[in-house]
XYZ file of C-alpha atoms in Angstrom:
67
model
C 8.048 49.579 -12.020
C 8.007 50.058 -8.164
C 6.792 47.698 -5.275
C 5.583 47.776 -1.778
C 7.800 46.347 0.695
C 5.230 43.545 1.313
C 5.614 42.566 -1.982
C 9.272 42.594 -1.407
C 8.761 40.851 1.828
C 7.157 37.818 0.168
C 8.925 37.759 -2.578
C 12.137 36.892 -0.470
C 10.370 34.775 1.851
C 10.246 36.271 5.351
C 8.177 36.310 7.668
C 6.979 39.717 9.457
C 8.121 38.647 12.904
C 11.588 37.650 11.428
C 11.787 41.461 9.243
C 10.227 43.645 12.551
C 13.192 41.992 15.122
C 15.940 42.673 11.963
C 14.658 45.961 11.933
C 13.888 46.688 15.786
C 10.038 47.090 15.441
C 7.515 45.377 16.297
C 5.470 43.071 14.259
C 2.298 45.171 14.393
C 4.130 48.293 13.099
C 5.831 46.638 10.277
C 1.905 45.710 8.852
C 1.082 49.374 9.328
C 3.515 50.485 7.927
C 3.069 47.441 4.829
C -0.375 48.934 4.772
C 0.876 52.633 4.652
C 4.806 53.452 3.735
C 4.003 56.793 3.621
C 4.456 56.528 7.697
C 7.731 55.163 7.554
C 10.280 56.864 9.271
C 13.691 57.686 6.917
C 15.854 55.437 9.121
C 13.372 52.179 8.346
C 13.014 52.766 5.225
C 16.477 52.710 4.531
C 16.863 49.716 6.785
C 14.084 47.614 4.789
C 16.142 49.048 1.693
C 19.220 47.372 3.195
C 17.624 44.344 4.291
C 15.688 43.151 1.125
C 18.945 44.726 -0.882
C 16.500 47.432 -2.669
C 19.388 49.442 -4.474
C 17.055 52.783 -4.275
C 14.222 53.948 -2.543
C 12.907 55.150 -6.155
C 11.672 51.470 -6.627
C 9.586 51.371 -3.724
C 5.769 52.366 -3.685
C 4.897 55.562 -1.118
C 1.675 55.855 0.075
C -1.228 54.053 1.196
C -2.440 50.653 -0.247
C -6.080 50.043 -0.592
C -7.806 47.605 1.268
């Protein structure tokens, strides 16, 4: 089973603005890239990883969502 890191997101309760300053981006680019994680820089994903304590990148969705 994998899930986006929205899902993630909301499942642990934060808020965007609170997850962008952890991860030194802004709140606008952490919905893009919510909306589309196959823009995601290496570095951020690995920092989301970190910060929602996602043991492997293997469980997270890559791609585009649909709208």
């Amino acid at each position: 089973m994998v899930f986006t890191f929205k899902e993630i997101r909301l499942a642990n309760q934060l808020e965007v603005t609170e997850v962008a300053a952890r991860i030194g981006v802004s709140d606008d680019l952490l919905l893009e890239y919510e909306k589309d994680s196959s823009l995601i820089p290496c570095s951020i994903a690995m920092k989301l990883c970190a910060l929602y304590r996602v043991p492997t990148i293997d469980l997270i969705y890559i791609g585009k969502l649909p709208h």
